[in-house]
Amino acid sequence: MGLTFGWGTTIPKSSLVRCSVKTVRLQSFSTSSNYLIASSVRDERYRQAVALGITILSPTILSIISEATTADQIVDETHRHHLPRFKGVLIYLHLDETLHENRQIRNEIMTNGGLVVSNMTQATHIIVNPAEQNLPDVAENQFLVSSQWIHVSRDLNWCADEQQFILKKYRIRRGTARRRLTFTGYIRGQGHCRDSATKYKRYQLCQELYSSEIRCLQMMDFLVRISTDNYLTNEHNLIIFGSFLSMKTIHSELVEKIGRILNTWDDDSMIGNIFVEIAGDMERSYLEYFQHLEICQETFKECKHRNSRFRSFIEVKEQDRSLDKQKIEYLFSIPYQQLTSRILVTLKAIHEKTDKTSSDYICLLAAIEAVDQILRKCNDSKKKTTESRLILKQIKNLPAYVICSRGIFLEQHTFRCVLPEKENKLSQLIQFYLFDDSLIIARRLNQASCVTLSLTKTKESKKTDFNDFYPLSGIREVCLLSDGPSKAFVLTLRNVQDTQWYLDVIDSLEDSIQFMNKLVDHVNKICNNRQLELSSDSSTNEVYKREWLERSDSYRARSPARTLSSISNSIRRTLSFNSKNHSRRRERSMIDCKSAPSISYPPDVHLSWEDDNCENNELVNPYDGIKHFTPYPNISKRERSILDDCC
């Protein structure tokens, strides 16, 4: 992992050094920097780095950077080069230093890089007792702060924002019968007058929220970078890490906006409107994240188990110091924890510490409601997509873009797809999966219970093989065809070739029509400017009907020949995997099974073996006028008995 050192405005470019470590970069400070190098707490980038939770280093680290040979050497030395919290500050103490407490303040300043001056005009900060009334005037570039600033800076371990501790002069006029008496006093502004503790607590809560957002952004950035340089395919990377790219974008925007607010913080700063403005993008990103979280974790575990190179790669990455040596699986749930345990809880706490007269009070209420609504929608979506995930698990060879789709499953239906004669396939059972935004077409897989000559007994499997995926906006036309009792549908899909699916009805006609009507309704719902209908009578339907009948006749004509070929292939497979009958498998290997010639039969022809007194072991066609033929001319009676035993 690379290290980025950003220099502040108090560091001249001439003092920068070159580093021989390729993973270490020195550049202008930005939100992506790991460290800030500054010579004073009055650096213009200091407040921004504090708000971002970025470590601030003194210029002495530059010598370490120039001499280091590895990034770890630099990281190990950073704790020795932290910038003291009062570095570059000139302080004048307008206090009674005979008191022990005030002497401790002087020692605190000098120990942590500050300089105590005896001339008030030279000072950048003038510290006074809050109870003092007769205070001197200060210049515009000087800060008149209370001693509480020193104590809070010590607790925070960085220089607290002096804007929160400034004392302002005010004038109260009291009229009397004799004269107007003028009373001059001082009050604290911007967070430390009335309810100072409450107002500063609000600021601290915003800082905590910002720190947690920084941490979440770092984890999302880590996951995105893993997806670019690992040993997985693009499809696996999309399934596992695809949703984290949008999460990184959302939290990066939150970090930028909250950091800008904290950099110019005052009592009127508004945090709530940030979440109100970004609620729409957050909802889309978190919906995608919640829907794919489970399959993301499952795919990651599977890839880690099967791919040894990927497993070794992950083990090395988990030793990264920036992760605190956490497991990658834990990082997958960080956005969920950030939304539920940090953002929502912190916003409620900030709302409790906000004055009801503040403009941010109403904005925080709206922000809390927006986050609550995101959580409700995510939970509802997760319940709805549970069935969708179970359906997708039944489909084999699904591409990644289908797995990552956000559709909600509605209904499924089975048709028999009639293919044209030029297609070297039999008619197939096709399963249609209707989602609220797409249509998945898959081929039904049949698992034979035993090898029979007629191949009539088969066991249907719930598994299907992926064929195609279409968005509902790509459906162009749906037609119902009839030929006596036979019914079929024609589904035209909008693509380069305008693909047409001819679908025979094999189940209840009412269920098939109901499925197609639901398909049409959802197409119209998505495409507002279209009014698709299930048509049954039109001139175009006649063209579709002729094509359908031609395909159906062609299918019936070539089915017997295809059946014989399937019989031969099934016998070969059965004998080759028969581990109990080795001798019969050796004898079977000598049999020359040849494919049957392509002879057309009526649809109700049944081919069967003749009895033993039939010459040449021919297959007999029970219909007159059709010549007998011999598909296996070299098979003897003994060899035929071997085939019968195997079947």
XYZ file of C-alpha atoms in Angstrom:
647
model
C 0.000 0.000 0.000
C 1.463 3.400 -0.974
C 2.114 6.296 1.389
C 1.336 9.883 0.441
C 2.896 12.790 2.319
C 1.264 16.149 1.655
C 3.108 19.355 2.431
C 1.411 22.330 4.003
C 1.661 26.019 3.244
C 4.393 26.521 5.873
C 6.784 24.132 4.094
C 8.781 25.724 1.218
C 9.122 23.498 -1.836
C 12.876 24.028 -1.792
C 13.112 22.016 1.429
C 11.416 18.945 -0.046
C 13.512 15.832 -0.602
C 13.525 12.880 -2.973
C 12.535 9.424 -1.805
C 13.980 6.214 -3.233
C 10.955 4.151 -2.172
C 8.553 3.802 -5.104
C 5.465 3.462 -2.915
C 6.116 6.775 -1.115
C 5.029 10.045 -2.721
C 5.399 13.693 -1.721
C 2.788 16.027 -3.163
C 0.495 18.897 -2.314
C -1.855 18.075 0.537
C -5.254 16.620 -0.390
C -7.961 14.549 1.261
C -6.263 11.367 0.017
C -2.958 12.145 1.786
C -1.862 9.850 4.601
C 0.184 12.509 6.398
C 0.548 16.299 6.476
C 3.990 17.858 6.896
C 3.765 21.317 8.497
C 6.036 23.505 10.601
C 3.272 25.290 12.514
C -0.236 24.713 13.775
C -1.150 27.950 11.992
C -0.656 26.201 8.647
C -3.658 26.667 6.358
C -3.953 22.880 5.946
C -3.738 22.111 9.662
C -7.457 22.426 10.422
C -8.401 20.382 7.359
C -6.007 17.583 8.323
C -7.352 17.538 11.889
C -10.902 17.312 10.574
C -9.905 14.443 8.263
C -8.149 12.584 11.061
C -4.824 12.764 9.188
C -1.617 12.618 11.226
C 0.398 15.859 11.179
C 4.194 15.576 11.173
C 6.979 18.077 11.682
C 9.573 18.791 8.914
C 12.105 16.567 10.707
C 10.445 13.578 9.036
C 11.917 14.691 5.687
C 15.365 13.390 6.624
C 13.862 9.987 7.436
C 12.033 9.926 4.100
C 15.188 10.699 2.132
C 17.222 7.952 3.829
C 14.594 5.199 4.094
C 14.727 2.151 1.829
C 11.266 0.786 2.637
C 7.900 2.308 3.475
C 7.752 0.396 6.771
C 10.851 2.203 8.010
C 9.105 5.537 7.503
C 5.881 4.379 9.180
C 7.802 3.121 12.212
C 9.409 6.548 12.681
C 6.316 8.732 12.252
C 5.303 8.581 15.935
C 8.554 10.338 16.856
C 7.936 13.284 14.543
C 4.419 14.404 15.428
C 3.976 18.156 15.267
C 3.702 19.595 18.838
C 0.251 20.998 19.474
C 1.444 24.587 20.133
C 4.253 24.691 17.550
C 4.555 28.109 15.896
C 2.255 29.875 18.376
C 3.337 32.974 20.359
C 1.331 33.210 23.576
C 1.005 36.029 26.078
C -0.329 35.027 29.488
C -2.606 37.694 30.961
C -2.868 35.640 34.141
C -1.745 35.737 37.700
C 1.252 33.421 37.501
C 1.598 33.280 41.240
C -1.160 30.703 41.157
C -0.076 27.102 40.716
C -2.659 26.450 37.998
C -1.389 29.334 35.871
C 2.206 28.160 36.238
C 1.107 24.775 34.929
C -0.351 26.487 31.857
C 3.041 28.089 31.105
C 4.815 24.736 31.431
C 2.197 23.060 29.231
C 2.752 25.612 26.455
C 6.541 25.480 26.494
C 6.663 21.680 26.704
C 4.531 21.303 23.562
C 6.350 23.627 21.189
C 4.763 26.954 22.104
C 6.610 30.141 22.996
C 5.543 32.421 25.858
C 6.330 36.080 25.137
C 6.469 39.008 27.547
C 5.228 41.626 25.070
C 1.544 41.411 24.288
C 1.949 43.071 20.861
C 4.170 40.185 19.691
C 1.704 37.481 20.674
C -0.630 35.622 18.343
C -2.756 34.350 21.239
C -3.579 36.160 24.480
C -4.826 33.948 27.288
C -7.021 35.504 29.955
C -9.075 34.399 32.888
C -12.774 34.153 31.873
C -13.749 35.944 35.102
C -11.524 38.932 34.324
C -13.435 42.090 33.404
C -10.707 44.653 32.707
C -9.113 43.180 29.594
C -6.869 44.958 27.129
C -7.841 45.578 23.539
C -6.321 43.240 20.954
C -5.373 43.616 17.309
C -7.359 42.015 14.497
C -4.743 39.321 13.922
C -4.637 38.331 17.601
C -6.849 35.849 19.425
C -8.195 36.677 22.866
C -8.990 33.248 24.307
C -9.744 31.761 27.686
C -7.445 29.386 29.521
C -9.884 26.604 28.678
C -8.266 26.511 25.219
C -5.079 25.093 26.756
C -6.932 22.395 28.694
C -9.035 21.252 25.722
C -5.959 21.122 23.470
C -4.268 18.896 26.022
C -7.268 16.544 26.103
C -7.517 16.370 22.300
C -3.737 16.016 21.813
C -3.871 18.597 19.022
C -4.343 22.339 18.914
C -8.021 23.025 19.505
C -9.766 25.551 17.301
C -9.278 28.915 18.981
C -12.438 30.180 17.305
C -14.390 28.170 19.870
C -12.771 29.976 22.821
C -12.661 33.623 21.704
C -13.849 36.230 24.222
C -15.814 39.157 22.783
C -16.492 42.537 24.338
C -20.026 43.774 24.736
C -21.473 47.025 26.162
C -24.522 47.285 28.420
C -26.125 50.704 28.923
C -28.165 51.382 32.019
C -30.091 54.636 32.248
C -30.372 56.489 35.596
C -31.919 59.819 36.657
C -28.439 61.255 37.135
C -26.521 59.940 34.092
C -26.018 56.939 31.837
C -23.613 54.478 33.324
C -21.654 52.345 30.928
C -20.718 48.868 31.922
C -18.256 47.040 29.787
C -18.024 43.296 29.966
C -16.855 40.370 27.984
C -18.631 37.266 26.885
C -17.534 34.280 24.982
C -18.694 33.787 21.404
C -19.034 30.929 18.973
C -19.614 28.013 21.237
C -18.520 29.042 24.704
C -20.987 31.547 26.084
C -24.274 30.013 27.258
C -24.374 26.204 27.199
C -20.722 26.123 26.162
C -20.313 22.480 27.144
C -23.317 21.442 25.055
C -22.149 23.359 22.014
C -18.650 21.969 22.176
C -20.076 18.465 22.623
C -21.952 18.999 19.360
C -18.678 19.869 17.671
C -16.999 16.771 19.120
C -19.825 14.548 17.864
C -19.402 15.968 14.374
C -15.680 15.236 14.648
C -16.452 11.644 15.642
C -18.821 11.267 12.712
C -16.168 12.623 10.404
C -13.489 10.294 11.765
C -15.756 7.277 11.268
C -16.491 8.394 7.699
C -12.761 8.676 7.038
C -12.242 5.152 8.345
C -15.100 3.784 6.242
C -13.742 5.532 3.141
C -10.297 4.039 3.725
C -11.774 0.535 3.910
C -13.835 1.037 0.744
C -10.785 2.366 -1.075
C -8.818 -0.676 0.078
C -11.452 -3.079 -1.305
C -11.640 -1.234 -4.628
C -7.855 -1.386 -5.002
C -7.885 -5.119 -4.236
C -10.289 -5.678 -7.141
C -7.783 -4.213 -9.621
C -4.735 -6.357 -8.835
C -5.822 -9.817 -7.709
C -5.988 -13.268 -9.319
C -9.719 -13.415 -10.045
C -11.599 -13.120 -13.310
C -13.442 -9.945 -14.204
C -16.778 -11.634 -13.491
C -15.763 -12.693 -9.989
C -14.373 -9.236 -9.295
C -17.669 -7.698 -10.386
C -19.691 -10.004 -8.123
C -17.465 -9.550 -5.057
C -16.281 -5.948 -5.298
C -18.724 -4.333 -7.736
C -20.969 -2.649 -5.162
C -18.076 -1.118 -3.202
C -17.134 1.309 -5.960
C -20.404 3.214 -5.531
C -19.994 3.018 -1.738
C -16.569 4.623 -2.058
C -18.038 7.441 -4.158
C -20.788 8.143 -1.618
C -18.534 8.189 1.430
C -15.918 10.237 -0.400
C -18.559 12.889 -1.026
C -19.619 12.785 2.636
C -16.014 13.188 3.777
C -15.494 16.161 1.494
C -18.663 17.986 2.571
C -18.350 17.340 6.308
C -14.673 18.297 6.208
C -15.538 21.593 4.555
C -18.078 22.330 7.309
C -15.682 21.450 10.125
C -12.939 23.565 8.583
C -15.134 26.669 8.998
C -17.099 25.554 12.066
C -19.285 27.887 14.084
C -22.578 27.703 15.965
C -24.553 28.116 12.751
C -22.822 25.270 10.893
C -25.328 22.795 9.453
C -24.650 19.064 9.267
C -28.158 17.754 8.598
C -28.574 19.232 5.124
C -25.534 17.238 3.917
C -27.389 13.940 4.427
C -30.648 15.346 3.068
C -28.960 16.369 -0.195
C -27.146 13.066 -0.650
C -30.019 10.787 0.478
C -31.011 9.766 -3.071
C -27.520 8.618 -4.036
C -27.087 6.897 -0.677
C -30.309 4.966 -1.173
C -29.289 3.661 -4.613
C -25.821 2.660 -3.439
C -26.992 0.970 -0.245
C -29.813 -0.880 -2.029
C -27.261 -2.384 -4.410
C -24.941 -3.152 -1.506
C -27.590 -4.876 0.647
C -28.896 -6.951 -2.267
C -25.456 -8.322 -3.149
C -23.866 -8.588 0.293
C -24.763 -12.244 0.834
C -23.705 -13.448 -2.617
C -20.579 -11.300 -2.343
C -19.544 -13.082 0.853
C -20.386 -16.528 -0.541
C -18.452 -15.953 -3.766
C -15.463 -14.586 -1.871
C -15.302 -17.668 0.376
C -15.661 -19.985 -2.622
C -12.902 -18.232 -4.590
C -10.667 -18.179 -1.541
C -11.209 -21.908 -1.057
C -10.637 -22.933 -4.688
C -8.007 -20.439 -5.840
C -4.774 -20.938 -3.905
C -3.076 -17.906 -5.473
C -5.981 -15.677 -4.504
C -5.954 -17.131 -0.990
C -2.259 -16.323 -0.586
C -2.850 -12.846 -1.993
C -5.593 -12.177 0.576
C -3.459 -13.459 3.451
C -0.730 -10.973 2.524
C -3.200 -8.093 2.200
C -4.709 -8.854 5.606
C -1.342 -8.051 7.194
C -1.627 -4.434 6.021
C -1.067 -2.017 8.903
C -3.802 0.333 7.725
C -6.373 -2.453 8.264
C -5.177 -3.200 11.794
C -4.708 -6.747 10.464
C -8.442 -7.330 10.070
C -10.008 -10.043 7.951
C -11.252 -9.015 4.521
C -14.616 -10.642 5.280
C -15.069 -8.124 8.095
C -14.579 -5.211 5.703
C -17.594 -6.320 3.635
C -19.955 -5.419 6.505
C -18.405 -2.022 7.327
C -20.893 0.030 5.203
C -23.773 -1.678 7.014
C -22.219 -0.857 10.400
C -21.484 2.690 9.272
C -25.098 3.343 8.309
C -26.786 1.697 11.288
C -24.359 2.079 14.197
C -22.503 5.281 13.385
C -24.326 7.640 11.026
C -27.804 7.161 12.475
C -26.724 7.053 16.116
C -24.396 10.049 15.777
C -26.998 12.153 13.973
C -29.451 11.516 16.801
C -26.822 12.495 19.369
C -25.980 15.692 17.460
C -29.689 16.501 17.277
C -29.976 16.215 21.068
C -27.116 18.694 21.499
C -28.551 21.197 19.004
C -30.529 24.214 20.148
C -34.155 24.139 19.007
C -33.807 27.680 17.675
C -30.950 26.623 15.404
C -31.637 26.175 11.697
C -29.784 22.843 11.836
C -32.356 21.428 14.277
C -34.970 20.856 11.542
C -32.331 19.720 9.033
C -31.095 17.076 11.462
C -34.647 15.772 11.896
C -34.948 15.471 8.105
C -31.545 13.763 7.914
C -32.506 11.201 10.571
C -35.767 10.495 8.743
C -33.893 10.098 5.435
C -31.438 7.584 6.930
C -34.321 5.694 8.591
C -36.100 5.500 5.246
C -32.963 4.157 3.561
C -32.747 1.413 6.188
C -36.430 0.504 5.783
C -36.144 0.271 1.999
C -32.970 -1.787 2.255
C -34.611 -4.251 4.655
C -37.722 -4.537 2.464
C -35.595 -5.023 -0.638
C -33.536 -7.692 1.093
C -36.696 -9.642 1.949
C -37.957 -9.399 -1.632
C -34.652 -10.441 -3.167
C -34.324 -13.542 -0.990
C -36.506 -15.511 -3.427
C -34.641 -13.971 -6.359
C -31.316 -15.256 -5.019
C -32.761 -18.755 -4.581
C -34.018 -18.690 -8.172
C -30.670 -17.501 -9.526
C -28.916 -20.347 -7.699
C -30.940 -22.816 -9.799
C -29.534 -21.396 -13.047
C -26.120 -22.620 -14.115
C -23.493 -20.551 -15.959
C -25.002 -17.199 -15.032
C -22.836 -14.259 -16.149
C -21.778 -11.719 -13.554
C -23.928 -8.901 -14.890
C -27.041 -11.034 -14.351
C -26.034 -11.998 -10.811
C -25.435 -8.327 -9.998
C -28.773 -7.207 -11.425
C -31.278 -5.730 -8.974
C -34.460 -7.310 -10.315
C -37.109 -8.813 -8.038
C -38.439 -12.211 -9.070
C -42.120 -12.347 -10.060
C -42.966 -15.621 -11.824
C -41.572 -18.468 -13.922
C -43.079 -20.595 -16.675
C -42.025 -23.455 -18.949
C -42.446 -23.591 -22.735
C -41.208 -25.855 -25.494
C -39.046 -23.886 -27.890
C -39.457 -24.987 -31.528
C -36.210 -24.409 -33.394
C -35.814 -24.041 -37.187
C -34.721 -27.053 -39.229
C -31.227 -25.670 -39.830
C -30.591 -25.772 -36.081
C -28.892 -29.080 -35.325
C -30.872 -29.525 -32.104
C -34.051 -31.076 -30.898
C -36.848 -28.967 -29.522
C -35.952 -27.758 -26.025
C -37.798 -27.098 -22.820
C -37.236 -23.430 -22.027
C -37.749 -21.869 -18.619
C -38.747 -18.197 -18.534
C -37.907 -16.270 -15.336
C -39.770 -12.977 -15.137
C -38.279 -10.221 -12.973
C -39.643 -6.731 -12.471
C -37.017 -5.289 -14.837
C -35.765 -8.181 -16.957
C -36.435 -11.598 -18.444
C -34.040 -14.539 -18.068
C -34.321 -17.417 -20.541
C -32.787 -20.738 -19.504
C -32.768 -24.273 -20.879
C -34.268 -27.016 -18.720
C -31.871 -29.824 -17.820
C -33.309 -33.354 -17.781
C -31.528 -36.076 -15.865
C -32.253 -39.582 -17.163
C -33.335 -42.058 -14.516
C -32.251 -45.024 -16.685
C -31.226 -45.615 -20.297
C -34.213 -46.934 -22.203
C -34.638 -47.421 -25.907
C -37.667 -45.174 -26.080
C -36.123 -42.554 -23.727
C -39.576 -41.914 -22.343
C -38.675 -42.054 -18.648
C -36.713 -39.049 -17.533
C -36.376 -37.229 -14.259
C -36.733 -33.476 -14.532
C -34.115 -31.475 -12.652
C -34.724 -28.128 -11.028
C -31.439 -26.930 -12.477
C -31.467 -24.929 -15.688
C -28.727 -23.699 -17.980
C -28.526 -19.986 -18.767
C -29.427 -19.059 -22.348
C -30.044 -15.319 -22.525
C -30.919 -12.203 -20.574
C -33.128 -9.360 -21.820
C -34.286 -6.147 -20.163
C -38.053 -5.762 -20.397
C -37.577 -2.672 -22.538
C -36.081 -4.961 -25.201
C -39.297 -6.962 -25.738
C -40.857 -5.834 -28.996
C -43.886 -8.055 -29.622
C -45.858 -10.929 -28.074
C -48.295 -12.941 -30.243
C -50.599 -15.899 -29.567
C -50.882 -18.523 -32.358
C -53.487 -21.298 -32.711
C -53.756 -24.379 -34.903
C -56.724 -26.367 -33.702
C -55.992 -27.576 -30.181
C -52.308 -26.601 -30.467
C -51.303 -23.227 -29.082
C -48.048 -21.318 -29.248
C -46.564 -17.908 -28.540
C -44.135 -15.846 -30.575
C -41.860 -13.581 -28.565
C -39.915 -10.991 -30.576
C -36.929 -9.441 -28.813
C -35.424 -6.159 -29.877
C -31.786 -6.624 -30.899
C -29.695 -6.563 -34.078
C -31.480 -9.574 -35.590
C -34.868 -9.154 -33.863
C -34.686 -12.629 -32.338
C -37.954 -14.582 -32.367
C -38.826 -17.353 -29.936
C -41.532 -19.832 -31.046
C -42.925 -21.345 -27.877
C -45.319 -24.303 -27.744
C -47.710 -24.359 -24.801
C -47.109 -27.520 -22.787
C -48.881 -26.603 -19.532
C -52.257 -25.062 -18.942
C -53.161 -22.518 -21.615
C -54.684 -20.226 -18.995
C -51.461 -20.206 -16.961
C -49.412 -19.506 -20.082
C -51.649 -16.603 -21.119
C -51.578 -15.243 -17.567
C -47.772 -15.336 -17.585
C -47.591 -13.525 -20.937
C -50.096 -10.899 -19.783
C -48.002 -10.219 -16.697
C -44.955 -9.902 -18.938
C -46.775 -7.392 -21.151
C -47.979 -5.385 -18.138
C -44.464 -4.977 -16.738
C -43.096 -4.018 -20.159
C -45.686 -1.238 -20.348
C -44.898 -0.222 -16.776
C -41.223 0.248 -17.558
C -41.733 1.795 -21.002
C -44.257 4.540 -20.326
C -44.480 5.586 -23.969
C -45.381 2.083 -25.229
C -48.630 0.121 -25.142
C -47.662 -3.491 -25.798
C -50.531 -5.995 -26.137
C -50.833 -9.752 -26.425
C -52.093 -9.920 -30.024
C -53.897 -12.955 -31.452
C -55.410 -11.788 -34.764
C -53.303 -9.832 -37.236
C -51.721 -10.172 -40.650
C -48.331 -10.573 -39.034
C -49.626 -13.537 -37.051
C -50.264 -15.470 -40.276
C -46.590 -15.180 -41.167
C -45.628 -16.318 -37.691
C -48.124 -19.179 -37.894
C -46.680 -20.556 -41.160
C -43.170 -20.407 -39.725
C -44.334 -22.119 -36.553
C -46.058 -24.948 -38.445
C -43.016 -25.482 -40.660
C -40.792 -25.722 -37.630
C -43.195 -28.070 -35.878
C -43.455 -30.401 -38.908
C -39.697 -30.379 -39.315
C -39.295 -31.240 -35.665
C -41.728 -34.155 -35.852
C -40.070 -35.466 -39.012
C -36.567 -35.597 -37.646
C -37.356 -36.697 -34.105
C -37.206 -40.537 -34.634
C -33.817 -40.396 -36.318
C -32.518 -38.142 -33.587
C -33.950 -40.538 -31.005
C -31.983 -43.478 -32.437
C -28.802 -41.435 -32.376
C -29.494 -40.527 -28.752
C -30.017 -44.218 -27.936
C -26.621 -45.127 -29.355
C -24.867 -42.329 -27.470
C -26.632 -43.244 -24.221
C -25.565 -46.892 -24.539
C -21.983 -45.855 -25.136
C -21.954 -43.624 -22.082
C -23.581 -46.257 -19.878
C -21.114 -48.978 -20.842
C -18.075 -46.740 -20.560
C -18.939 -45.848 -16.946
C -20.003 -49.352 -15.834
C -17.384 -50.136 -13.179
C -18.931 -53.457 -12.065
C -18.997 -55.324 -15.398
C -15.463 -55.022 -16.818
C -15.739 -58.045 -19.104
C -18.991 -56.861 -20.634
C -17.525 -53.390 -21.120
C -14.626 -54.954 -23.037
C -17.049 -56.921 -25.167
C -19.143 -53.807 -25.681
C -16.086 -51.930 -26.974
C -15.968 -54.352 -29.911
C -19.500 -53.495 -30.983
C -19.719 -51.123 -33.910
C -22.723 -48.923 -33.188
C -23.484 -46.849 -36.201
C -25.868 -43.932 -36.424
C -29.208 -44.613 -37.959
C -29.970 -43.161 -41.413
C -32.235 -40.101 -41.530
C -35.632 -41.619 -42.358
C -38.806 -39.617 -41.776
C -41.600 -41.189 -39.752
C -45.076 -40.098 -38.805
C -45.191 -38.575 -35.325
C -46.766 -41.600 -33.652
C -44.313 -44.226 -34.947
C -42.813 -46.360 -32.153
C -39.546 -48.174 -32.866
C -38.884 -51.394 -30.951
C -36.633 -54.419 -31.096
C -37.951 -57.484 -32.930
C -38.086 -60.864 -31.264
C -35.337 -63.474 -31.620
C -36.598 -65.207 -34.782
C -36.304 -61.984 -36.795
C -33.440 -62.136 -39.241
C -30.493 -59.716 -39.040
C -31.897 -58.220 -35.836
C -33.603 -55.441 -37.755
C -35.643 -52.596 -36.348
C -39.190 -52.960 -37.577
C -41.484 -50.137 -38.557
C -45.020 -51.276 -37.817
C -46.415 -49.093 -40.604
C -46.678 -50.596 -44.045
C -44.947 -48.979 -46.971
C -41.841 -47.997 -45.017
C -38.784 -50.053 -45.799
C -37.061 -51.998 -43.050
C -33.535 -50.871 -42.262
C -30.646 -52.150 -40.153
C -28.962 -49.514 -37.977
C -26.682 -52.090 -36.301
C -25.894 -54.725 -38.954
C -22.901 -56.247 -37.106
C -24.579 -56.945 -33.745
C -25.092 -60.619 -32.911
C -27.623 -62.063 -30.500
C -24.998 -62.302 -27.740
C -23.967 -58.685 -28.243
C -27.580 -57.596 -28.248
C -28.104 -59.331 -24.895
C -25.206 -57.276 -23.514
C -26.956 -54.108 -24.648
C -30.249 -55.269 -23.129
C -28.587 -55.943 -19.771
C -27.034 -52.498 -19.761
C -30.352 -50.862 -20.487
